[in-house]
PDB file of C-alpha atoms and ligand atoms in Angstrom:
ATOM      1  CA  UNK A 122      -7.709 -10.724 -15.272  1.00  0.00           C
ATOM      2  CA  UNK A 123      -7.429  -7.806 -17.646  1.00  0.00           C
ATOM      3  CA  UNK A 124      -8.100  -4.108 -17.979  1.00  0.00           C
ATOM      4  CA  UNK A 125     -11.821  -3.327 -18.099  1.00  0.00           C
ATOM      5  CA  UNK A 126     -13.056  -0.976 -20.827  1.00  0.00           C
ATOM      6  CA  UNK A 127     -15.868   1.223 -19.577  1.00  0.00           C
ATOM      7  CA  UNK A 128     -19.038   1.600 -21.678  1.00  0.00           C
ATOM      8  CA  UNK A 129     -20.863   4.930 -22.029  1.00  0.00           C
ATOM      9  CA  UNK A 130     -23.167   3.824 -19.220  1.00  0.00           C
ATOM     10  CA  UNK A 131     -20.249   2.784 -17.001  1.00  0.00           C
ATOM     11  CA  UNK A 132     -18.651   6.179 -17.610  1.00  0.00           C
ATOM     12  CA  UNK A 133     -21.836   7.929 -16.461  1.00  0.00           C
ATOM     13  CA  UNK A 134     -21.744   5.891 -13.243  1.00  0.00           C
ATOM     14  CA  UNK A 135     -18.083   6.781 -12.737  1.00  0.00           C
ATOM     15  CA  UNK A 136     -18.700  10.496 -13.444  1.00  0.00           C
ATOM     16  CA  UNK A 137     -21.084  10.595 -10.506  1.00  0.00           C
ATOM     17  CA  UNK A 138     -18.863   8.564  -8.154  1.00  0.00           C
ATOM     18  CA  UNK A 139     -15.830  10.677  -8.986  1.00  0.00           C
ATOM     19  CA  UNK A 140     -17.621  14.025  -8.640  1.00  0.00           C
ATOM     20  CA  UNK A 141     -18.966  12.938  -5.257  1.00  0.00           C
ATOM     21  CA  UNK A 142     -15.487  11.832  -4.118  1.00  0.00           C
ATOM     22  CA  UNK A 143     -14.201  15.296  -5.049  1.00  0.00           C
ATOM     23  CA  UNK A 144     -17.104  16.967  -3.265  1.00  0.00           C
ATOM     24  CA  UNK A 145     -16.169  15.183  -0.034  1.00  0.00           C
ATOM     25  CA  UNK A 146     -12.817  16.970  -0.250  1.00  0.00           C
ATOM     26  CA  UNK A 147     -14.629  20.274  -0.915  1.00  0.00           C
ATOM     27  CA  UNK A 148     -16.806  19.655   2.149  1.00  0.00           C
ATOM     28  CA  UNK A 149     -13.914  19.161   4.539  1.00  0.00           C
ATOM     29  CA  UNK A 150     -11.723  21.924   3.089  1.00  0.00           C
ATOM     30  CA  UNK A 151     -12.979  24.920   5.131  1.00  0.00           C
ATOM     31  CA  UNK A 152     -12.455  22.933   8.348  1.00  0.00           C
ATOM     32  CA  UNK A 153      -8.853  21.977   7.761  1.00  0.00           C
ATOM     33  CA  UNK A 154      -6.894  24.466   9.853  1.00  0.00           C
ATOM     34  CA  UNK A 155      -4.648  24.463  12.921  1.00  0.00           C
ATOM     35  CA  UNK A 156      -6.228  22.629  15.864  1.00  0.00           C
ATOM     36  CA  UNK A 157      -8.440  20.190  13.966  1.00  0.00           C
ATOM     37  CA  UNK A 158      -7.627  16.526  14.482  1.00  0.00           C
ATOM     38  CA  UNK A 159      -7.484  14.053  11.639  1.00  0.00           C
ATOM     39  CA  UNK A 160     -10.263  12.097  13.396  1.00  0.00           C
ATOM     40  CA  UNK A 161     -12.467  15.179  13.127  1.00  0.00           C
ATOM     41  CA  UNK A 162     -11.637  15.343   9.399  1.00  0.00           C
ATOM     42  CA  UNK A 163     -12.648  11.686   9.146  1.00  0.00           C
ATOM     43  CA  UNK A 164     -15.955  12.387  10.914  1.00  0.00           C
ATOM     44  CA  UNK A 165     -16.689  15.284   8.539  1.00  0.00           C
ATOM     45  CA  UNK A 166     -15.912  13.039   5.568  1.00  0.00           C
ATOM     46  CA  UNK A 167     -18.261  10.358   6.876  1.00  0.00           C
ATOM     47  CA  UNK A 168     -20.967  12.997   7.482  1.00  0.00           C
ATOM     48  CA  UNK A 169     -20.670  14.225   3.894  1.00  0.00           C
ATOM     49  CA  UNK A 170     -20.824  10.679   2.495  1.00  0.00           C
ATOM     50  CA  UNK A 171     -23.959   9.995   4.554  1.00  0.00           C
ATOM     51  CA  UNK A 172     -25.583  13.134   3.098  1.00  0.00           C
ATOM     52  CA  UNK A 173     -24.581  12.040  -0.415  1.00  0.00           C
ATOM     53  CA  UNK A 174     -25.846   8.511   0.025  1.00  0.00           C
ATOM     54  CA  UNK A 175     -22.388   7.134  -0.740  1.00  0.00           C
ATOM     55  CA  UNK A 176     -20.318   4.829   1.434  1.00  0.00           C
ATOM     56  CA  UNK A 177     -16.603   4.892   2.127  1.00  0.00           C
ATOM     57  CA  UNK A 178     -14.548   2.326   0.238  1.00  0.00           C
ATOM     58  CA  UNK A 179     -11.894   2.356   2.939  1.00  0.00           C
ATOM     59  CA  UNK A 180     -13.858   1.404   6.083  1.00  0.00           C
ATOM     60  CA  UNK A 181     -13.169  -2.261   6.634  1.00  0.00           C
ATOM     61  CA  UNK A 182     -11.095  -2.497   3.463  1.00  0.00           C
ATOM     62  CA  UNK A 183      -8.801  -5.481   3.914  1.00  0.00           C
ATOM     63  CA  UNK A 184      -6.409  -6.566   1.184  1.00  0.00           C
ATOM     64  CA  UNK A 185      -4.582  -9.868   1.841  1.00  0.00           C
ATOM     65  CA  UNK A 186      -2.101  -9.496   4.689  1.00  0.00           C
ATOM     66  CA  UNK A 187      -3.601  -6.263   6.062  1.00  0.00           C
ATOM     67  CA  UNK A 188      -5.862  -5.614   9.043  1.00  0.00           C
ATOM     68  CA  UNK A 189      -9.227  -4.019   8.122  1.00  0.00           C
ATOM     69  CA  UNK A 190      -8.734  -0.267   7.498  1.00  0.00           C
ATOM     70  CA  UNK A 191     -10.526   1.509  10.360  1.00  0.00           C
ATOM     71  CA  UNK A 192     -11.609   4.888   8.917  1.00  0.00           C
ATOM     72  CA  UNK A 193     -13.685   6.629   6.237  1.00  0.00           C
ATOM     73  CA  UNK A 194     -10.653   8.292   4.638  1.00  0.00           C
ATOM     74  CA  UNK A 195      -6.858   8.436   4.898  1.00  0.00           C
ATOM     75  CA  UNK A 196      -4.944  11.326   6.460  1.00  0.00           C
ATOM     76  CA  UNK A 197      -1.201  11.340   5.816  1.00  0.00           C
ATOM     77  CA  UNK A 198       0.660  14.071   7.722  1.00  0.00           C
ATOM     78  CA  UNK A 199       4.189  15.392   6.965  1.00  0.00           C
ATOM     79  CA  UNK A 200       6.522  12.378   6.597  1.00  0.00           C
ATOM     80  CA  UNK A 201       3.601   9.952   6.275  1.00  0.00           C
ATOM     81  CA  UNK A 202       3.584   8.826   2.643  1.00  0.00           C
ATOM     82  CA  UNK A 203       0.130   7.241   2.470  1.00  0.00           C
ATOM     83  CA  UNK A 204      -2.584   5.277   4.299  1.00  0.00           C
ATOM     84  CA  UNK A 205      -2.304   7.370   7.489  1.00  0.00           C
ATOM     85  CA  UNK A 206      -5.076   6.499   9.951  1.00  0.00           C
ATOM     86  CA  UNK A 207      -7.015   9.434  11.438  1.00  0.00           C
ATOM     87  CA  UNK A 208      -6.152  10.060  15.106  1.00  0.00           C
ATOM     88  CA  UNK A 209      -6.681  12.495  17.975  1.00  0.00           C
ATOM     89  CA  UNK A 210      -3.581  14.618  17.476  1.00  0.00           C
ATOM     90  CA  UNK A 211      -4.416  18.220  16.477  1.00  0.00           C
ATOM     91  CA  UNK A 212      -2.836  19.510  13.273  1.00  0.00           C
ATOM     92  CA  UNK A 213      -0.532  22.445  13.875  1.00  0.00           C
ATOM     93  CA  UNK A 214       0.765  25.392  11.855  1.00  0.00           C
ATOM     94  CA  UNK A 215       3.331  24.235   9.334  1.00  0.00           C
ATOM     95  CA  UNK A 216       1.974  20.692   8.915  1.00  0.00           C
ATOM     96  CA  UNK A 217       1.054  19.353   5.489  1.00  0.00           C
ATOM     97  CA  UNK A 218      -1.604  16.666   5.159  1.00  0.00           C
ATOM     98  CA  UNK A 219      -2.913  14.537   2.333  1.00  0.00           C
ATOM     99  CA  UNK A 220      -6.570  13.564   2.600  1.00  0.00           C
ATOM    100  CA  UNK A 221      -7.493  10.596   0.376  1.00  0.00           C
ATOM    101  CA  UNK A 222     -11.183   9.865  -0.175  1.00  0.00           C
ATOM    102  CA  UNK A 223     -12.754   6.931  -2.009  1.00  0.00           C
ATOM    103  CA  UNK A 224     -16.537   6.651  -2.164  1.00  0.00           C
ATOM    104  CA  UNK A 225     -18.857   3.960  -3.528  1.00  0.00           C
ATOM    105  CA  UNK A 226     -22.166   5.048  -5.052  1.00  0.00           C
ATOM    106  CA  UNK A 227     -25.404   3.105  -4.666  1.00  0.00           C
ATOM    107  CA  UNK A 228     -24.791   1.681  -8.160  1.00  0.00           C
ATOM    108  CA  UNK A 229     -21.462   0.297  -6.993  1.00  0.00           C
ATOM    109  CA  UNK A 230     -19.039   2.665  -8.731  1.00  0.00           C
ATOM    110  CA  UNK A 231     -15.837   3.801  -6.994  1.00  0.00           C
ATOM    111  CA  UNK A 232     -14.432   7.354  -7.170  1.00  0.00           C
ATOM    112  CA  UNK A 233     -10.941   7.877  -5.722  1.00  0.00           C
ATOM    113  CA  UNK A 234      -9.053  11.150  -5.203  1.00  0.00           C
ATOM    114  CA  UNK A 235      -6.812  13.021  -2.817  1.00  0.00           C
ATOM    115  CA  UNK A 236      -5.490  16.515  -2.209  1.00  0.00           C
ATOM    116  CA  UNK A 237      -2.822  18.134  -0.068  1.00  0.00           C
ATOM    117  CA  UNK A 238      -3.698  20.735   2.552  1.00  0.00           C
ATOM    118  CA  UNK A 239      -1.281  23.237   4.081  1.00  0.00           C
ATOM    119  CA  UNK A 240      -1.985  23.969   7.746  1.00  0.00           C
ATOM    120  CA  UNK A 241      -1.514  27.688   8.404  1.00  0.00           C
ATOM    121  CA  UNK A 242       1.745  29.191   7.250  1.00  0.00           C
ATOM    122  CA  UNK A 243       4.106  26.462   6.011  1.00  0.00           C
ATOM    123  CA  UNK A 244       7.780  26.426   5.140  1.00  0.00           C
ATOM    124  CA  UNK A 245       8.817  27.304   1.612  1.00  0.00           C
ATOM    125  CA  UNK A 246      10.059  23.710   1.268  1.00  0.00           C
ATOM    126  CA  UNK A 247       6.673  22.251   2.257  1.00  0.00           C
ATOM    127  CA  UNK A 248       4.735  24.572  -0.059  1.00  0.00           C
ATOM    128  CA  UNK A 249       7.111  23.771  -2.903  1.00  0.00           C
ATOM    129  CA  UNK A 250       6.784  20.001  -2.381  1.00  0.00           C
ATOM    130  CA  UNK A 251       2.980  20.147  -2.382  1.00  0.00           C
ATOM    131  CA  UNK A 252       2.777  22.445  -5.413  1.00  0.00           C
ATOM    132  CA  UNK A 253       5.311  20.503  -7.460  1.00  0.00           C
ATOM    133  CA  UNK A 254       3.662  17.162  -6.593  1.00  0.00           C
ATOM    134  CA  UNK A 255       0.388  18.609  -7.930  1.00  0.00           C
ATOM    135  CA  UNK A 256       2.208  19.576 -11.117  1.00  0.00           C
ATOM    136  CA  UNK A 257       3.838  16.143 -11.301  1.00  0.00           C
ATOM    137  CA  UNK A 258       0.389  14.507 -11.239  1.00  0.00           C
ATOM    138  CA  UNK A 259      -0.738  16.776 -14.069  1.00  0.00           C
ATOM    139  CA  UNK A 260       2.393  16.056 -16.108  1.00  0.00           C
ATOM    140  CA  UNK A 261       1.256  12.431 -15.909  1.00  0.00           C
ATOM    141  CA  UNK A 262      -2.373  13.213 -16.754  1.00  0.00           C
ATOM    142  CA  UNK A 263      -1.558  15.145 -19.932  1.00  0.00           C
ATOM    143  CA  UNK A 264       0.220  12.073 -21.317  1.00  0.00           C
ATOM    144  CA  UNK A 265      -3.079  10.192 -21.386  1.00  0.00           C
ATOM    145  CA  UNK A 266      -4.418   9.526 -24.881  1.00  0.00           C
ATOM    146  CA  UNK A 267      -5.060   6.485 -27.074  1.00  0.00           C
ATOM    147  CA  UNK A 268      -1.789   5.052 -28.381  1.00  0.00           C
ATOM    148  CA  UNK A 269       0.272   6.432 -25.499  1.00  0.00           C
ATOM    149  CA  UNK A 270       1.641   3.906 -23.027  1.00  0.00           C
ATOM    150  CA  UNK A 271       1.613   3.615 -19.259  1.00  0.00           C
ATOM    151  CA  UNK A 272       5.392   4.123 -19.284  1.00  0.00           C
ATOM    152  CA  UNK A 273       4.856   7.596 -20.770  1.00  0.00           C
ATOM    153  CA  UNK A 274       2.855   8.584 -17.695  1.00  0.00           C
ATOM    154  CA  UNK A 275       5.423   7.262 -15.247  1.00  0.00           C
ATOM    155  CA  UNK A 276       8.301   8.805 -17.142  1.00  0.00           C
ATOM    156  CA  UNK A 277       6.710  12.260 -17.259  1.00  0.00           C
ATOM    157  CA  UNK A 278       6.110  12.219 -13.502  1.00  0.00           C
ATOM    158  CA  UNK A 279       9.559  10.885 -12.650  1.00  0.00           C
ATOM    159  CA  UNK A 280      11.408  13.306 -14.926  1.00  0.00           C
ATOM    160  CA  UNK A 281       9.575  16.314 -13.498  1.00  0.00           C
ATOM    161  CA  UNK A 282       9.891  15.260  -9.841  1.00  0.00           C
ATOM    162  CA  UNK A 283      13.530  14.221 -10.028  1.00  0.00           C
ATOM    163  CA  UNK A 284      14.306  17.313 -12.095  1.00  0.00           C
ATOM    164  CA  UNK A 285      13.286  19.343  -9.052  1.00  0.00           C
ATOM    165  CA  UNK A 286      15.459  17.280  -6.708  1.00  0.00           C
ATOM    166  CA  UNK A 287      12.639  15.143  -5.318  1.00  0.00           C
ATOM    167  CA  UNK A 288      12.192  11.363  -5.384  1.00  0.00           C
ATOM    168  CA  UNK A 289       9.336   9.122  -6.486  1.00  0.00           C
ATOM    169  CA  UNK A 290       7.984   6.424  -4.169  1.00  0.00           C
ATOM    170  CA  UNK A 291       8.138   3.049  -5.914  1.00  0.00           C
ATOM    171  CA  UNK A 292       6.119   0.786  -3.610  1.00  0.00           C
ATOM    172  CA  UNK A 293       2.660   2.237  -4.338  1.00  0.00           C
ATOM    173  CA  UNK A 294       1.079   3.099  -7.652  1.00  0.00           C
ATOM    174  CA  UNK A 295      -2.069   4.284  -9.383  1.00  0.00           C
ATOM    175  CA  UNK A 296      -4.621   1.654 -10.342  1.00  0.00           C
ATOM    176  CA  UNK A 297      -7.523   0.811 -12.556  1.00  0.00           C
ATOM    177  CA  UNK A 298     -10.847   1.547 -10.886  1.00  0.00           C
ATOM    178  CA  UNK A 299     -14.533   0.943 -11.576  1.00  0.00           C
ATOM    179  CA  UNK A 300     -16.795  -1.479  -9.753  1.00  0.00           C
ATOM    180  CA  UNK A 301     -13.682  -2.528  -7.848  1.00  0.00           C
ATOM    181  CA  UNK A 302     -11.409  -0.281  -5.754  1.00  0.00           C
ATOM    182  CA  UNK A 303      -8.169  -1.562  -7.248  1.00  0.00           C
ATOM    183  CA  UNK A 304      -8.204  -3.160 -10.716  1.00  0.00           C
ATOM    184  CA  UNK A 305      -5.660  -3.588 -13.450  1.00  0.00           C
ATOM    185  CA  UNK A 306      -3.591  -1.844 -14.645  1.00  0.00           C
ATOM    186  CA  UNK A 307      -0.966  -0.722 -12.160  1.00  0.00           C
ATOM    187  CA  UNK A 308       0.016   2.844 -12.982  1.00  0.00           C
ATOM    188  CA  UNK A 309       3.634   3.346 -11.934  1.00  0.00           C
ATOM    189  CA  UNK A 310       4.805   6.900 -11.266  1.00  0.00           C
ATOM    190  CA  UNK A 311       8.231   6.235 -12.796  1.00  0.00           C
ATOM    191  CA  UNK A 312       9.328   4.507 -15.983  1.00  0.00           C
ATOM    192  CA  UNK A 313      10.437   4.685 -19.563  1.00  0.00           C
ATOM    193  CA  UNK A 314       8.584   6.282 -22.484  1.00  0.00           C
ATOM    194  CA  UNK A 315       7.042   3.881 -24.987  1.00  0.00           C
ATOM    195  CA  UNK A 316       6.923   0.962 -22.534  1.00  0.00           C
ATOM    196  CA  UNK A 317       4.123  -1.018 -20.863  1.00  0.00           C
ATOM    197  CA  UNK A 318       0.426  -1.207 -21.773  1.00  0.00           C
ATOM    198  CA  UNK A 319      -0.961   0.873 -24.628  1.00  0.00           C
ATOM    199  CA  UNK A 320      -3.860   3.145 -23.637  1.00  0.00           C
ATOM    200  CA  UNK A 321      -7.245   2.510 -25.238  1.00  0.00           C
ATOM    201  CA  UNK A 322     -10.436   4.612 -24.998  1.00  0.00           C
ATOM    202  CA  UNK A 323     -12.593   3.521 -22.066  1.00  0.00           C
ATOM    203  CA  UNK A 324      -9.705   2.662 -19.739  1.00  0.00           C
ATOM    204  CA  UNK A 325     -10.081   4.331 -16.361  1.00  0.00           C
ATOM    205  CA  UNK A 326      -7.363   4.598 -13.726  1.00  0.00           C
ATOM    206  CA  UNK A 327      -5.943   6.783 -11.006  1.00  0.00           C
ATOM    207  CA  UNK A 328      -2.745   8.801 -11.185  1.00  0.00           C
ATOM    208  CA  UNK A 329      -1.538   9.419  -7.634  1.00  0.00           C
ATOM    209  CA  UNK A 330       2.182  10.146  -7.319  1.00  0.00           C
ATOM    210  CA  UNK A 331       3.797  10.052  -3.884  1.00  0.00           C
ATOM    211  CA  UNK A 332       6.795  12.379  -3.990  1.00  0.00           C
ATOM    212  CA  UNK A 333       9.397  12.690  -1.231  1.00  0.00           C
ATOM    213  CA  UNK A 334      11.528  15.739  -0.470  1.00  0.00           C
ATOM    214  CA  UNK A 335      14.394  13.398   0.453  1.00  0.00           C
ATOM    215  CA  UNK A 336      15.142   9.797  -0.444  1.00  0.00           C
ATOM    216  CA  UNK A 337      12.550   7.585  -2.076  1.00  0.00           C
ATOM    217  CA  UNK A 338      12.645   4.693   0.410  1.00  0.00           C
ATOM    218  CA  UNK A 339       9.673   4.091   2.660  1.00  0.00           C
ATOM    219  CA  UNK A 340       8.985   1.880   5.666  1.00  0.00           C
ATOM    220  CA  UNK A 341       6.018   0.681   7.666  1.00  0.00           C
ATOM    221  CA  UNK A 342       5.304   2.989  10.573  1.00  0.00           C
ATOM    222  CA  UNK A 343       5.158  -0.257  12.453  1.00  0.00           C
ATOM    223  CA  UNK A 344       2.244  -0.477  14.829  1.00  0.00           C
ATOM    224  CA  UNK A 345      -0.985  -0.237  12.839  1.00  0.00           C
ATOM    225  CA  UNK A 346      -0.446  -2.364   9.731  1.00  0.00           C
ATOM    226  CA  UNK A 347      -1.244   0.539   7.383  1.00  0.00           C
ATOM    227  CA  UNK A 348       0.744   3.755   7.877  1.00  0.00           C
ATOM    228  CA  UNK A 349       3.691   4.189   5.487  1.00  0.00           C
ATOM    229  CA  UNK A 350       6.405   6.772   6.265  1.00  0.00           C
ATOM    230  CA  UNK A 351       9.588   7.983   4.596  1.00  0.00           C
ATOM    231  CA  UNK A 352      12.620   6.085   5.824  1.00  0.00           C
ATOM    232  CA  UNK A 353      14.679   9.290   6.138  1.00  0.00           C
ATOM    233  CA  UNK A 354      11.783  11.144   7.821  1.00  0.00           C
ATOM    234  CA  UNK A 355      11.648  13.683   4.977  1.00  0.00           C
ATOM    235  CA  UNK A 356       8.343  15.286   3.956  1.00  0.00           C
ATOM    236  CA  UNK A 357       6.143  13.457   1.460  1.00  0.00           C
ATOM    237  CA  UNK A 358       3.261  14.727  -0.670  1.00  0.00           C
ATOM    238  CA  UNK A 359       0.584  13.125  -2.853  1.00  0.00           C
ATOM    239  CA  UNK A 360      -2.249  14.216  -5.125  1.00  0.00           C
ATOM    240  CA  UNK A 361      -4.690  11.872  -6.852  1.00  0.00           C
ATOM    241  CA  UNK A 362      -7.208  12.040  -9.680  1.00  0.00           C
ATOM    242  CA  UNK A 363      -9.235   9.353 -11.435  1.00  0.00           C
ATOM    243  CA  UNK A 364      -8.795   9.712 -15.206  1.00  0.00           C
ATOM    244  CA  UNK A 365     -10.606   8.292 -18.275  1.00  0.00           C
ATOM    245  CA  UNK A 366      -8.907   7.616 -21.605  1.00  0.00           C
ATOM    246  CA  UNK A 367     -11.173   9.249 -24.236  1.00  0.00           C
ATOM    247  CA  UNK A 368     -11.000   8.830 -28.050  1.00  0.00           C
ATOM    248  CA  UNK A 369      -9.030  12.098 -28.225  1.00  0.00           C
ATOM    249  CA  UNK A 370      -7.113  12.217 -24.931  1.00  0.00           C
ATOM    250  CA  UNK A 371      -8.216  12.303 -21.302  1.00  0.00           C
ATOM    251  CA  UNK A 372     -11.088  13.292 -19.081  1.00  0.00           C
ATOM    252  CA  UNK A 373     -10.328  14.024 -15.439  1.00  0.00           C
ATOM    253  CA  UNK A 374     -13.261  12.516 -13.547  1.00  0.00           C
ATOM    254  CA  UNK A 375     -12.635  13.664  -9.967  1.00  0.00           C
ATOM    255  CA  UNK A 376     -13.552  17.322 -10.354  1.00  0.00           C
ATOM    256  CA  UNK A 377     -15.953  19.586  -8.491  1.00  0.00           C
ATOM    257  CA  UNK A 378     -16.445  23.240  -7.576  1.00  0.00           C
ATOM    258  CA  UNK A 379     -13.551  23.159  -5.101  1.00  0.00           C
ATOM    259  CA  UNK A 380     -10.948  21.523  -7.326  1.00  0.00           C
ATOM    260  CA  UNK A 381      -7.764  23.588  -7.384  1.00  0.00           C
ATOM    261  CA  UNK A 382      -6.936  25.614 -10.523  1.00  0.00           C
ATOM    262  CA  UNK A 383      -4.997  23.850 -13.271  1.00  0.00           C
ATOM    263  CA  UNK A 384      -1.262  24.362 -13.538  1.00  0.00           C
ATOM    264  CA  UNK A 385      -0.254  26.835 -16.278  1.00  0.00           C
ATOM    265  CA  UNK A 386       0.871  24.153 -18.759  1.00  0.00           C
ATOM    266  CA  UNK A 387      -2.548  22.419 -18.697  1.00  0.00           C
ATOM    267  CA  UNK A 388      -5.227  23.771 -21.008  1.00  0.00           C
ATOM    268  CA  UNK A 389      -8.259  21.682 -20.075  1.00  0.00           C
ATOM    269  CA  UNK A 390      -9.603  18.963 -17.767  1.00  0.00           C
ATOM    270  CA  UNK A 391     -11.022  17.161 -20.836  1.00  0.00           C
ATOM    271  CA  UNK A 392      -9.231  16.980 -24.186  1.00  0.00           C
TER     272      UNK A 392
HETATM  273  N1  MF3 B 555      -7.364   5.574  -1.599  1.00  0.00           N
HETATM  274  C1  MF3 B 555      -6.110   4.857  -1.579  1.00  0.00           C
HETATM  275  C2  MF3 B 555      -5.689   4.738  -3.018  1.00  0.00           C
HETATM  276  O1  MF3 B 555      -5.639   5.680  -3.646  1.00  0.00           O
HETATM  277  C3  MF3 B 555      -6.227   3.535  -0.935  1.00  0.00           C
HETATM  278  C4  MF3 B 555      -6.497   3.621   0.487  1.00  0.00           C
HETATM  279  S1  MF3 B 555      -6.681   2.051   1.117  1.00  0.00           S
HETATM  280  C5  MF3 B 555      -6.903   2.305   2.760  1.00  0.00           C
HETATM  281  O2  MF3 B 555      -5.458   3.746  -3.606  1.00  0.00           O
HETATM  282  F1  MF3 B 555      -7.352   1.219   3.210  1.00  0.00           F
HETATM  283  F2  MF3 B 555      -5.767   2.688   3.272  1.00  0.00           F
HETATM  284  F3  MF3 B 555      -7.760   3.263   2.964  1.00  0.00           F
HETATM  285 CO1   CO B 556      -6.114   5.368  -5.593  1.00  0.00          CO
HETATM  286 CO1   CO B 557      -6.977   7.290  -3.089  1.00  0.00          CO
END
């Protein structure tokens, strides 16, 4: 087991998978407003994937010790940290929801990404958590270049998030990705600069920080084998991109027409 290095041809396959994963989020975006259920979001995601000719990586996904995941995407509302299962409860004004989409192309490449959505008018605290989690992800992304280390990514995210009074979830991390959903390396969203694996051109992994407004501890929701919530019931946010290490820096792979604008400190999606 080791970190796969993607060839030029592999990277082309991943560019397509990742763009399509981002386009699923674009497709559902206009529908995400008060009254829609997360099951309806899931149906729209599945409809888009069918049109694309991709399949969902999450339907039936079953890591050891888990039941098969039952939906085409994940919807994590308010204090749900990750892996929320779509259900029949309508979203209401003031909710925040992460939608996490992973598609597989016909060539077998996986593209994985997620965004936050604000439902109607939200509290200042909720807007701030979502916006700063987006920035935290980007603080991690801009660390990516040959010679940097995984610990640099985690440290940048942790320092930014904790500097704003938030906490970083420890139990879940980013991951290598390619012809498998979850490969090496693990990409922790906390850590020390100059530690862990050195980045090499052709590595491809996700950066997907889960940031809590309150304490960092999480627990199983309890009844479905998947849903993870904050222990203190505080709000949690997450954003995710799939990123390539290039000879000169990074290339963000999961981009499309509807990707949100870059934070002010970021100059480009490819360096
Ligand atoms: N897409 C998630 C990730 O970023 C994994 C979801 S697994 C599921 O790693 F089974 F919950 F869908
Ligand atoms: Co991921
Ligand atoms: Co994901």
